[in-house]
Amino acid sequence: MGEEKDVECKVPLEEWVEGQTFQTTDDIQIPEIKADQVIGQEEAVDIVKKAASQKRHVMLIGEPGTGKSMLANAMTEYLPKGELQDVIAYHNPEDFNEPRIRVLPAGRGKTIVNEQKAQAAAQKNRKNNTTLYIIFAILGIAVLYFIMTKDMSLLWIGLMASFLIFMVFRTPGGQRQEVIIVPKLLVGHDANEMPPFVDATAAHAGALLGDVRHDPFQSGGLETPSHDRLEAGAIHKANKGVLFIDEINMLRMESQQALLTAMQEKRACITGQSERSSGALVKSEPVPTDFVLVCAGNIDALQGMHPALRSRIRGYGYEVYMKTTMIDSDENRKNICRFVAQEVKKDGKIPPFDKYAVGEVIREAQRRSGRKGELTLRFRELGGLVRVSGDIATQKGKKVVGIDDVLLARRIARSLEKQMADRVVESHKKYDMFKTSGDEVGMINGLAALNASSNMAEYAGIVLPIVAEVAPSQSKKGGHIVATGKLGEIAKEAVDNISAVVKKYAIADISDVDIHLQFIGTYDGVEGDSASITITTAIISALENIPIHQNIAMTGSLNVRGMVLPIGGATAKLEAAGDAGITKVLIPKENANDVMIESRYYEKMEIILVETFRDVIEHAFADCPRKQEYMEKLLPLQRNGVSSAVKVVPPKVPDVVHKVVEETHEEVIETTSGPSPSITVDVKGDTTPSPQ
């Protein structure tokens, strides 16, 4: 089974879906155990099982939506059963500020507290009855004396005595002794209960470590006993269970230190967390904190962690880096089908998906992975697509979600970055900020990713116009490249790097000129090096007065030797180019497996894979003698002197699916064509992706 998961499924998705036996997700069996519902994180599941059986701590690091909280929750299923404990707080007559703690087997604490409450209530009733008997006796004697003697004085004395006795027995001091003898149940469980799972994410110090409630009645015998004001924290409630803290780096250092102490000692006192509270002096006896800590976060969480806390986890537990993609195998495709069934059941408000709709969800998982042969593991965002699709089907009154609902949901429920990118493209078209036809010198269409540094699984592409101009140098040392457009550090370094290519292959003398480079419309800045080939092409065009085809857009990094390097967000950039009216796009050859665009884009444009800068100018420059000179000068970049540029062949898509895609696209255009409010987000480029 494990080997099948590691082998890529070569069967086209449409054909694979046809071969599935289920008709809707209601036919798919969902595992009862939560750990078995986790998809694509087999190594993490194995570690969690080991950690649970040995009661080790675990730190889960990875991108959002990859199953960290689900894994933590599943850990309780593997913890030892029958070890749960009840914790009771008692009044300490020797020291009111140090309540006593008693630990009992699960279920016993509630029984003892209820018995004590019953005894206290019975004792209170007996005292009340005795008081009433005394009052009635005094009143009876006074009335009898008045009847016999007609003397009002003794009657008034009897009434006053009865009133005083009533007031004495109803004072808070008397009640206080009754309350003191009743203990408080701090942590309670049933005898056969599962080990607790406590999510302490974003908990403040009191909620995490326990606290003592403020008492506004602090004097005059009115105060609440200290043991009755104790509040158990998450570390106490998670005793014999799992304490889960997401974004562990957001926890204050003081709280992390206290958490570390509780982990080491397996017990922690409850004390007031505020110095101004009446509970500042209260400190209970130690309360059990024998929990398994599962902390989670992104990779930056490591920088905000207390060093000793991380050392404790490393020394007595496991660190797990969550995967973001899995192999697009037959088994994993079936796992995505099960994921859709799980989401439908979990939501409870949307209809089941037919197998063709599930197939489209799998296609989206392929697309969001960013690479062919892989599927994304960012299931939270994929679950959002499932729910929106279900909402659309429900609104239509359908009992089963179809492929058209998923396609419509994918375009309507766009991320903010994608919405902003679409709006920027519309704005650029309205003001003619870039062209899609004709030839121009020093003007080129680049491609960038909008807010590529966010935690979203999908990129949003945008067309990025770049203009280059050559001007006489005002200093003795010319040849400078001046770039404007709020460039980030990586973008600035990219400009410096491509200057080596310009100097090496330029035919014109650049010693007496400066090259000015402008990124159009980048009001919030540009970051990344994916515009390297675009910048170089624009500069050489301006230097040599060679026109550039305006129907072309390009993206790609460039090393100092003229070789084109891969970039991120290839699919999003290609779709942005197609939506903008571009008919030819150049992308790095290394990104060939990252092209996951819809079939309709292949009808709008052709995609060329380039390996060297010579491949770039071969397609970007208009034919002229100067272009041929450059082609000859760059010939050493090619292997055997042959162009390495290759056109991407569109995949075959069944006519039925193609028709549904086109009809849904028209429906989306009608739905989203109305005015929409303005949104402000950062516009940034992308960085070169790290090797998977």
XYZ file of C-alpha atoms in Angstrom:
692
model
C 0.000 0.000 0.000
C 2.824 2.412 0.849
C 4.528 1.750 -2.493
C 1.339 2.523 -4.409
C 1.132 5.913 -2.735
C 4.625 6.798 -3.930
C 3.948 6.008 -7.590
C 2.423 8.745 -9.709
C -0.836 7.794 -11.390
C -0.405 8.156 -15.149
C -4.123 7.738 -15.918
C -5.698 11.089 -16.962
C -7.955 12.434 -14.247
C -11.118 12.363 -16.378
C -10.554 8.710 -17.273
C -9.698 7.897 -13.667
C -12.944 9.472 -12.417
C -14.972 7.452 -14.908
C -13.473 4.284 -13.483
C -14.555 4.997 -9.888
C -17.383 2.865 -8.524
C -18.960 5.387 -6.156
C -21.713 7.658 -7.463
C -21.762 10.240 -4.660
C -19.668 10.854 -1.563
C -22.410 9.185 0.512
C -21.067 5.895 -0.849
C -17.572 6.517 0.583
C -16.767 5.010 3.966
C -15.205 7.400 6.486
C -12.858 5.990 9.190
C -14.050 6.313 12.764
C -10.574 6.965 14.189
C -9.458 10.565 13.680
C -5.850 9.620 12.974
C -7.018 7.547 10.013
C -8.823 10.605 8.641
C -5.552 12.524 8.344
C -4.395 12.448 4.717
C -0.878 12.618 3.329
C 0.928 12.907 6.677
C 1.761 9.237 7.255
C 5.097 9.946 8.951
C 3.520 12.503 11.271
C 0.702 10.069 12.152
C 3.229 7.352 13.043
C 5.163 9.761 15.249
C 2.000 10.924 16.993
C 1.028 7.325 17.723
C 4.467 6.619 19.198
C 4.424 9.834 21.206
C 0.966 9.040 22.614
C 1.882 5.526 23.675
C 5.017 6.798 25.456
C 3.471 10.130 26.546
C 6.038 12.247 24.691
C 5.649 15.887 23.719
C 5.322 16.832 20.038
C 5.945 20.009 18.071
C 4.227 20.244 14.654
C 5.665 22.854 12.305
C 4.264 23.578 8.862
C 1.999 25.683 6.718
C -1.604 26.400 7.782
C -4.275 23.862 6.916
C -2.014 20.796 6.713
C -3.677 18.899 9.584
C -1.743 19.967 12.695
C -4.771 20.468 14.959
C -6.424 17.302 13.637
C -3.309 15.287 14.462
C -3.192 16.746 17.964
C -6.851 15.895 18.522
C -6.298 12.367 17.237
C -3.544 11.847 19.795
C -6.071 11.396 22.607
C -7.268 8.179 20.976
C -3.898 6.542 21.681
C -3.313 7.760 25.229
C -3.687 5.246 28.078
C -7.277 4.942 29.286
C -8.412 4.785 32.898
C -5.821 7.208 34.290
C -8.043 10.286 34.561
C -8.156 12.096 37.885
C -10.534 14.451 39.659
C -9.098 17.415 41.560
C -10.879 18.967 44.561
C -9.955 22.149 46.438
C -10.598 22.289 50.210
C -10.556 25.123 52.713
C -7.405 25.247 54.813
C -8.317 26.425 58.352
C -4.632 26.825 59.204
C -3.894 29.165 56.278
C -6.813 30.694 54.401
C -4.518 31.699 51.496
C -3.275 28.163 50.809
C -6.246 25.961 49.865
C -5.655 22.247 50.097
C -5.775 20.010 47.019
C -6.955 16.413 46.917
C -6.608 14.113 43.890
C -9.108 11.264 43.380
C -9.928 8.713 40.662
C -12.209 9.945 37.878
C -15.846 10.213 38.962
C -15.139 10.256 42.700
C -14.678 14.008 42.950
C -18.167 14.859 41.774
C -19.657 12.316 44.198
C -17.771 13.733 47.198
C -18.649 17.344 46.370
C -22.328 16.451 45.966
C -22.293 14.613 49.302
C -20.659 17.570 51.022
C -23.195 19.944 49.496
C -26.037 17.734 50.708
C -24.586 17.628 54.231
C -24.112 21.390 54.269
C -27.665 21.919 53.075
C -29.015 19.558 55.739
C -26.975 21.276 58.439
C -28.222 24.653 57.270
C -31.813 23.433 57.373
C -31.357 22.101 60.906
C -29.970 25.437 62.077
C -32.790 27.300 60.402
C -35.366 25.026 61.991
C -33.778 25.430 65.433
C -33.803 29.186 65.001
C -37.457 29.168 64.027
C -38.358 26.961 67.049
C -36.608 29.380 69.426
C -38.263 32.412 67.851
C -41.707 30.819 67.956
C -41.169 29.732 71.593
C -40.213 33.267 72.650
C -43.133 34.765 70.769
C -45.495 32.166 72.245
C -44.414 32.893 75.807
C -44.712 36.669 75.226
C -48.187 36.361 73.728
C -49.317 34.024 76.489
C -48.025 36.454 79.152
C -49.813 39.343 77.414
C -53.099 37.402 77.397
C -52.791 36.614 81.061
C -51.587 40.031 82.330
C -52.549 42.447 79.554
C -49.031 43.903 80.022
C -47.572 45.110 76.675
C -44.015 45.442 77.940
C -43.189 41.737 77.905
C -44.806 41.395 74.481
C -42.525 44.079 73.070
C -39.550 42.451 74.762
C -40.444 39.126 73.140
C -40.770 40.718 69.686
C -37.418 42.475 70.004
C -35.702 39.320 71.225
C -37.118 37.328 68.306
C -35.930 39.963 65.845
C -32.413 40.020 67.309
C -32.131 36.232 67.225
C -33.286 36.209 63.592
C -30.703 38.831 62.629
C -27.884 37.057 64.459
C -28.493 33.723 62.723
C -28.790 35.262 59.244
C -25.433 37.134 59.355
C -22.832 36.255 56.640
C -20.515 34.963 59.330
C -22.804 32.050 59.962
C -23.184 31.266 56.285
C -19.438 31.545 55.787
C -18.771 28.531 57.980
C -21.327 26.541 55.986
C -19.677 27.434 52.674
C -16.185 26.681 53.936
C -16.899 23.027 54.574
C -18.047 22.489 50.966
C -15.056 21.707 48.676
C -14.835 22.873 45.059
C -14.423 20.526 42.101
C -11.594 22.036 40.035
C -11.260 19.236 37.475
C -13.877 16.547 37.027
C -14.283 13.540 34.742
C -16.573 10.582 34.275
C -15.179 7.139 34.991
C -15.143 5.951 31.334
C -14.335 9.292 29.743
C -11.741 9.706 26.964
C -8.503 11.549 27.843
C -9.104 15.296 27.540
C -8.044 17.438 24.582
C -7.627 21.071 25.650
C -7.022 23.726 23.005
C -5.209 26.559 24.753
C -4.406 28.535 21.604
C -4.286 32.290 22.287
C -5.090 31.697 25.975
C -3.981 34.433 28.345
C -1.955 33.621 31.436
C -4.958 33.043 33.708
C -6.745 30.726 31.292
C -3.551 28.762 30.636
C -2.019 28.536 34.112
C -5.062 28.917 36.338
C -6.173 31.941 38.326
C -7.893 33.164 41.491
C -11.091 35.095 40.913
C -11.292 38.637 42.255
C -13.497 39.037 45.329
C -15.181 42.446 45.663
C -16.201 41.619 49.263
C -12.830 41.441 50.948
C -13.678 42.393 54.529
C -16.387 42.429 57.172
C -16.913 38.687 57.033
C -18.423 38.911 53.541
C -15.466 37.535 51.564
C -15.680 34.364 49.487
C -13.373 31.602 50.765
C -10.123 31.360 48.786
C -10.610 27.708 47.811
C -13.940 28.594 46.220
C -12.270 31.284 44.078
C -9.690 28.967 42.515
C -10.053 28.428 38.744
C -8.191 25.584 37.062
C -6.113 26.496 33.995
C -5.726 24.633 30.725
C -2.601 22.902 32.053
C -4.658 21.426 34.913
C -7.668 20.486 32.787
C -5.344 18.688 30.333
C -3.964 16.415 33.072
C -3.606 12.853 31.674
C -4.576 14.226 28.256
C -3.349 16.530 25.477
C -2.667 20.250 25.758
C -2.654 21.806 22.282
C -1.242 25.280 21.639
C -1.189 26.621 18.092
C 1.051 29.563 17.181
C 3.185 28.760 20.214
C 5.435 31.759 19.507
C 2.545 34.130 20.321
C 2.609 32.954 23.941
C 4.397 35.369 26.267
C 7.833 34.320 27.500
C 6.648 34.292 31.125
C 3.818 31.926 30.216
C 6.191 29.703 28.238
C 8.496 29.519 31.251
C 5.594 28.586 33.542
C 4.450 26.011 30.969
C 7.938 24.503 30.947
C 7.914 24.240 34.751
C 4.538 22.498 34.699
C 5.841 20.031 32.090
C 8.943 19.229 34.168
C 7.323 18.985 37.599
C 4.019 17.496 36.353
C 2.249 19.713 38.876
C 1.691 23.437 39.309
C 0.101 25.608 41.979
C -2.837 27.850 41.162
C -2.190 31.454 42.081
C -3.534 34.871 41.180
C -2.178 36.188 37.882
C -2.898 39.833 38.665
C -0.990 41.717 41.347
C -3.973 44.023 41.900
C -6.415 41.199 42.500
C -7.523 40.080 45.955
C -6.159 36.667 44.953
C -2.577 37.895 44.652
C -1.648 36.248 47.965
C -3.568 33.030 47.345
C -1.511 30.017 46.323
C -2.970 26.541 46.327
C -1.174 23.315 46.984
C 0.279 21.765 43.770
C -2.310 20.559 41.222
C -1.427 17.689 38.808
C -0.331 18.763 35.296
C 0.750 15.446 33.779
C -0.194 16.331 30.168
C 1.262 15.734 26.713
C 2.079 19.041 25.041
C 1.405 19.350 21.321
C 2.483 22.761 20.095
C 2.178 23.952 16.511
C 3.079 26.859 14.301
C 4.658 28.030 11.079
C 8.409 27.862 10.564
C 8.780 31.352 12.085
C 7.355 29.989 15.349
C 10.792 28.606 16.209
C 12.207 32.119 16.546
C 9.622 33.151 19.145
C 9.871 30.042 21.302
C 11.566 29.943 24.664
C 14.874 28.065 24.059
C 14.411 25.920 27.148
C 10.870 24.960 26.136
C 11.999 23.820 22.701
C 14.924 21.971 24.255
C 12.494 20.163 26.547
C 10.402 19.048 23.562
C 13.475 17.946 21.589
C 14.875 16.059 24.551
C 11.642 14.379 25.620
C 9.613 14.257 22.437
C 9.486 14.788 18.696
C 9.680 17.624 16.192
C 7.689 17.125 12.985
C 7.786 19.199 9.820
C 4.453 18.792 8.037
C 4.391 18.032 4.321
C 2.604 20.431 1.951
C 2.205 18.103 -1.041
C 1.875 14.393 -1.748
C 2.346 12.225 -4.833
C -0.573 12.268 -7.274
C -1.061 8.520 -6.970
C -4.159 6.384 -7.342
C -4.339 5.862 -3.588
C -3.980 9.565 -2.814
C -6.659 10.484 -5.339
C -8.967 8.156 -3.436
C -7.883 9.884 -0.245
C -9.014 13.219 -1.701
C -12.380 11.597 -2.481
C -12.601 10.553 1.163
C -11.597 14.047 2.236
C -14.549 15.504 0.316
C -16.861 12.978 1.984
C -15.444 13.933 5.402
C -16.003 17.641 4.756
C -19.591 17.043 3.626
C -20.312 15.034 6.771
C -18.545 17.532 9.030
C -20.442 20.497 7.577
C -23.821 18.791 7.766
C -25.531 21.481 5.663
C -24.417 20.705 2.114
C -25.458 17.880 -0.232
C -23.115 15.067 -1.312
C -20.797 15.449 -4.331
C -21.058 13.279 -7.415
C -17.840 11.682 -8.647
C -17.334 14.261 -11.404
C -17.531 17.097 -8.872
C -15.038 15.215 -6.686
C -12.800 14.885 -9.744
C -12.796 18.666 -10.124
C -11.776 19.020 -6.461
C -8.882 16.639 -7.174
C -7.947 18.807 -10.175
C -7.887 21.840 -7.885
C -5.672 19.901 -5.474
C -3.312 19.263 -8.398
C -3.390 22.916 -9.376
C -2.753 24.245 -5.878
C 0.198 21.914 -5.391
C 2.020 24.059 -7.964
C 3.583 21.060 -9.675
C 2.432 18.230 -11.894
C 2.441 14.808 -10.323
C 1.594 16.182 -6.866
C -1.471 17.050 -4.780
C -1.723 19.812 -2.201
C -2.056 19.040 1.478
C -3.461 22.478 2.336
C -6.826 20.886 3.043
C -8.382 23.732 5.019
C -8.506 25.961 1.950
C -9.566 23.019 -0.218
C -12.353 22.418 2.303
C -13.468 25.995 1.734
C -13.942 25.182 -1.950
C -16.022 22.128 -0.977
C -18.315 24.182 1.266
C -18.798 26.996 -1.260
C -19.621 24.425 -3.935
C -22.174 22.879 -1.602
C -23.697 26.271 -0.847
C -24.100 26.970 -4.569
C -25.791 23.605 -5.135
C -28.070 24.187 -2.145
C -29.048 27.614 -3.462
C -29.989 25.985 -6.771
C -32.106 23.420 -4.935
C -29.926 20.503 -6.057
C -29.621 17.318 -4.031
C -26.173 16.482 -5.398
C -23.229 18.819 -6.088
C -22.085 18.681 -9.708
C -18.928 19.671 -11.563
C -20.522 22.945 -12.667
C -21.023 23.943 -9.003
C -17.332 23.341 -8.216
C -16.183 25.308 -11.263
C -18.487 28.176 -10.367
C -17.335 28.101 -6.744
C -13.676 28.200 -7.761
C -14.191 31.433 -9.645
C -16.659 33.128 -7.322
C -14.814 32.298 -4.089
C -11.551 33.840 -5.217
C -8.970 34.882 -2.667
C -8.533 38.581 -1.904
C -5.213 38.476 -3.740
C -6.895 37.094 -6.849
C -9.694 39.669 -6.677
C -7.149 42.439 -6.330
C -5.093 41.082 -9.214
C -8.156 41.030 -11.471
C -8.954 44.594 -10.517
C -5.410 45.769 -11.199
C -5.567 44.178 -14.658
C -8.849 45.965 -15.358
C -7.332 49.257 -14.206
C -4.257 48.791 -16.404
C -6.439 48.054 -19.413
C -8.602 51.097 -18.770
C -5.608 53.442 -18.730
C -3.566 51.630 -21.408
C -0.761 50.912 -18.967
C 0.323 47.932 -21.071
C -0.217 46.833 -24.657
C -1.130 43.472 -26.113
C -0.424 44.161 -29.780
C 2.192 45.819 -31.972
C 5.907 46.324 -31.318
C 7.602 48.801 -28.962
C 11.216 49.578 -28.067
C 12.116 49.251 -24.370
C 8.586 48.327 -23.300
C 7.727 44.810 -22.146
C 5.050 42.883 -20.243
C 6.337 41.052 -17.198
C 4.390 38.714 -14.942
C 4.350 38.750 -11.147
C 2.485 37.161 -8.255
C 0.317 39.308 -6.028
C 1.129 39.026 -2.313
C 3.103 35.844 -2.883
C 4.456 36.065 0.651
C 1.061 35.409 2.235
C 0.066 32.110 3.837
C -2.469 31.298 1.132
C -1.953 28.099 -0.859
C -2.649 29.733 -4.196
C -0.948 32.628 -5.939
C -2.693 35.464 -7.777
C -0.981 36.519 -10.989
C -0.715 40.001 -12.446
C 0.713 41.606 -15.575
C 3.647 43.873 -14.649
C 4.615 46.417 -17.360
C 8.290 47.420 -17.385
C 9.804 50.275 -19.366
C 13.519 50.882 -20.055
C 15.142 54.033 -21.430
C 18.761 54.938 -22.229
C 20.054 58.421 -21.371
C 23.497 60.064 -21.532
C 25.427 59.655 -18.305
C 25.870 62.813 -16.214
C 29.089 61.500 -14.662
C 32.382 60.245 -16.030
C 31.562 56.700 -14.985
C 28.507 55.609 -16.896
C 26.822 52.274 -17.385
C 24.611 52.459 -14.298
C 21.183 50.810 -14.128
C 18.708 52.960 -12.209
C 15.557 50.997 -11.255
C 12.448 52.580 -9.688
C 9.240 51.074 -8.326
C 9.917 50.426 -4.608
C 12.131 47.413 -5.200
C 12.786 45.019 -2.333
C 16.193 43.610 -1.439
C 15.925 40.528 -3.662
C 14.620 42.598 -6.580
C 17.538 45.031 -6.240
C 20.015 42.176 -6.216
C 18.338 40.727 -9.308
C 18.908 44.025 -11.135
C 22.584 43.946 -10.111
C 22.921 40.350 -11.304
C 21.441 40.906 -14.762
C 23.799 43.842 -15.298
C 26.514 41.194 -15.787
C 24.554 39.683 -18.679
C 23.927 43.122 -20.199
C 27.609 44.093 -20.009
C 28.796 40.777 -21.422
C 26.449 40.537 -24.394
C 25.710 44.184 -25.225
C 26.878 45.209 -28.676
C 26.455 48.949 -28.127
C 28.914 50.879 -25.937
C 27.269 51.408 -22.534
C 30.146 53.206 -20.815
C 28.734 56.679 -21.552
C 25.045 56.015 -20.876
C 22.815 55.199 -17.927
C 19.895 52.824 -18.185
C 16.683 53.832 -16.431
C 14.238 51.090 -15.570
C 10.669 51.681 -14.353
C 8.197 49.158 -12.931
C 4.774 50.568 -13.839
C 2.005 50.649 -11.226
C 3.948 49.005 -8.394
C 2.695 51.379 -5.721
C 3.267 48.882 -2.917
C 6.591 47.577 -4.106
C 8.186 44.693 -5.987
C 10.034 41.771 -4.456
C 11.652 38.691 -5.966
C 13.851 37.917 -8.962
C 11.270 36.459 -11.354
C 11.440 39.575 -13.555
C 15.105 39.040 -14.432
C 14.601 37.945 -18.041
C 11.982 40.665 -18.469
C 14.331 43.405 -17.240
C 17.234 42.178 -19.370
C 15.087 42.045 -22.497
C 13.777 45.576 -21.922
C 17.294 46.971 -21.320
C 18.834 45.420 -24.427
C 15.832 46.545 -26.482
C 16.380 50.128 -25.311
C 20.150 49.937 -25.851
C 19.989 48.508 -29.365
C 16.663 50.041 -30.453
C 15.168 46.595 -31.125
C 11.333 46.436 -30.943
C 9.656 43.942 -28.591
C 6.440 42.119 -29.506
C 3.750 43.496 -27.192
C 1.574 40.401 -27.457
C 4.234 38.606 -25.388
C 4.600 38.399 -21.600
C 7.365 36.611 -19.736
C 8.606 35.564 -16.328
C 11.819 33.918 -15.223
C 14.934 34.344 -13.159
C 18.313 34.745 -14.869
C 21.739 33.858 -13.586
C 24.873 35.831 -14.442
C 25.724 33.367 -17.227
C 22.493 33.839 -19.137
C 20.670 30.670 -18.067
C 16.945 30.935 -17.192
C 16.054 29.668 -13.705
C 12.652 28.561 -12.333
C 10.211 30.814 -10.499
C 7.112 30.434 -8.335
C 3.436 30.933 -9.130
C 3.745 29.843 -12.774
C 0.097 28.811 -13.162
C -1.277 32.017 -11.634
C 0.955 34.160 -13.862
C -0.085 32.281 -16.990
C -3.766 32.701 -16.169
C -3.232 36.413 -15.542
C -1.579 36.751 -18.959
C -4.457 34.935 -20.640
C -7.056 37.116 -18.915
C -5.141 40.246 -19.967
C -5.233 39.346 -23.677
C -1.617 38.154 -24.027
C -1.252 35.588 -26.830
C 2.263 34.242 -26.100
C 4.000 33.673 -22.770
C 7.609 32.710 -22.034
C 8.344 30.765 -18.852
C 11.413 28.826 -17.630
C 11.772 25.288 -18.935
C 12.216 24.064 -15.370
C 8.630 25.140 -14.677
C 7.207 22.802 -17.324
C 5.695 20.552 -14.653
C 4.161 23.536 -12.851
C 1.730 24.467 -15.643
C -1.760 23.598 -14.369
C -3.923 26.100 -16.251
C -7.445 25.384 -17.480
C -7.935 24.138 -21.010
C -9.575 27.389 -22.148
C -6.297 29.282 -21.707
C -4.549 27.111 -24.297
C -7.006 28.453 -26.886
C -6.068 32.036 -26.000
C -2.283 31.805 -25.984
C 0.740 29.630 -26.631
C 3.254 28.870 -23.895
C 6.955 28.700 -24.731
C 9.483 27.052 -22.409
C 12.852 28.821 -22.494
C 16.192 27.606 -21.153
C 18.603 30.415 -22.085
C 18.422 34.138 -22.664
C 18.898 33.457 -26.363
C 15.589 31.569 -26.346
C 13.988 34.650 -24.803
C 15.108 37.179 -27.427
C 14.372 34.677 -30.197
C 10.654 34.994 -29.414
C 10.521 38.457 -27.804
C 12.355 40.628 -30.347
C 10.897 41.645 -33.672
C 12.916 40.457 -36.677
C 15.651 42.890 -37.670
C 19.414 42.822 -38.438
C 20.321 43.836 -34.883
C 18.339 40.894 -33.513
C 20.314 38.524 -35.725
C 23.581 39.962 -34.399
C 22.447 39.232 -30.873
C 21.307 35.749 -31.807
C 24.786 35.070 -33.170
C 26.514 36.516 -30.107
C 24.386 34.445 -27.728
C 24.843 31.250 -29.715
C 27.374 29.811 -27.172
C 24.519 29.594 -24.664
C 22.831 26.870 -26.748
C 23.838 23.251 -26.715
C 25.037 22.244 -30.181
C 23.947 25.666 -31.438
C 20.262 24.631 -31.521
C 17.405 26.567 -29.939
C 16.141 24.927 -26.766
C 12.772 26.729 -26.724
C 9.818 24.305 -26.667
C 6.101 24.918 -27.040
C 3.820 23.436 -24.370
C 1.375 20.906 -25.799
C -2.165 21.314 -24.375
C -3.500 18.244 -22.552
C -6.484 16.443 -23.983
C -9.750 17.286 -22.232
C -13.030 15.448 -22.913
C -15.546 17.518 -24.871
C -18.166 17.178 -22.114
C -15.848 18.641 -19.494
C -14.667 21.342 -21.881
C -18.274 22.378 -22.544
C -19.087 22.567 -18.825
C -15.974 24.680 -18.227
C -16.915 27.187 -20.931
C -20.551 27.436 -19.803
C -19.498 27.935 -16.192
C -16.968 30.596 -17.199
C -19.705 32.577 -18.955
C -21.902 32.233 -15.858
C -19.127 33.590 -13.660
C -18.594 36.577 -15.948
C -22.276 37.460 -15.642
C -22.223 36.948 -11.868
C -19.072 38.945 -11.130
C -19.399 41.726 -13.718
C -21.045 44.176 -11.310
C -19.199 46.851 -9.300
C -17.264 45.744 -6.257
C -15.784 47.670 -3.319
C -12.115 48.623 -3.318
C -9.669 46.456 -1.411
C -6.165 47.413 -0.358
C -3.488 44.710 -0.266
C 0.229 44.597 -0.947
C 1.405 44.074 -4.514
C 4.589 42.051 -4.513
C 6.518 39.759 -6.774
C 7.481 36.204 -5.951
C 10.631 34.475 -4.911
C 12.278 31.494 -6.496
C 10.683 28.373 -5.002
C 12.704 26.178 -2.719
C 13.276 22.599 -3.919
C 10.484 20.287 -2.840
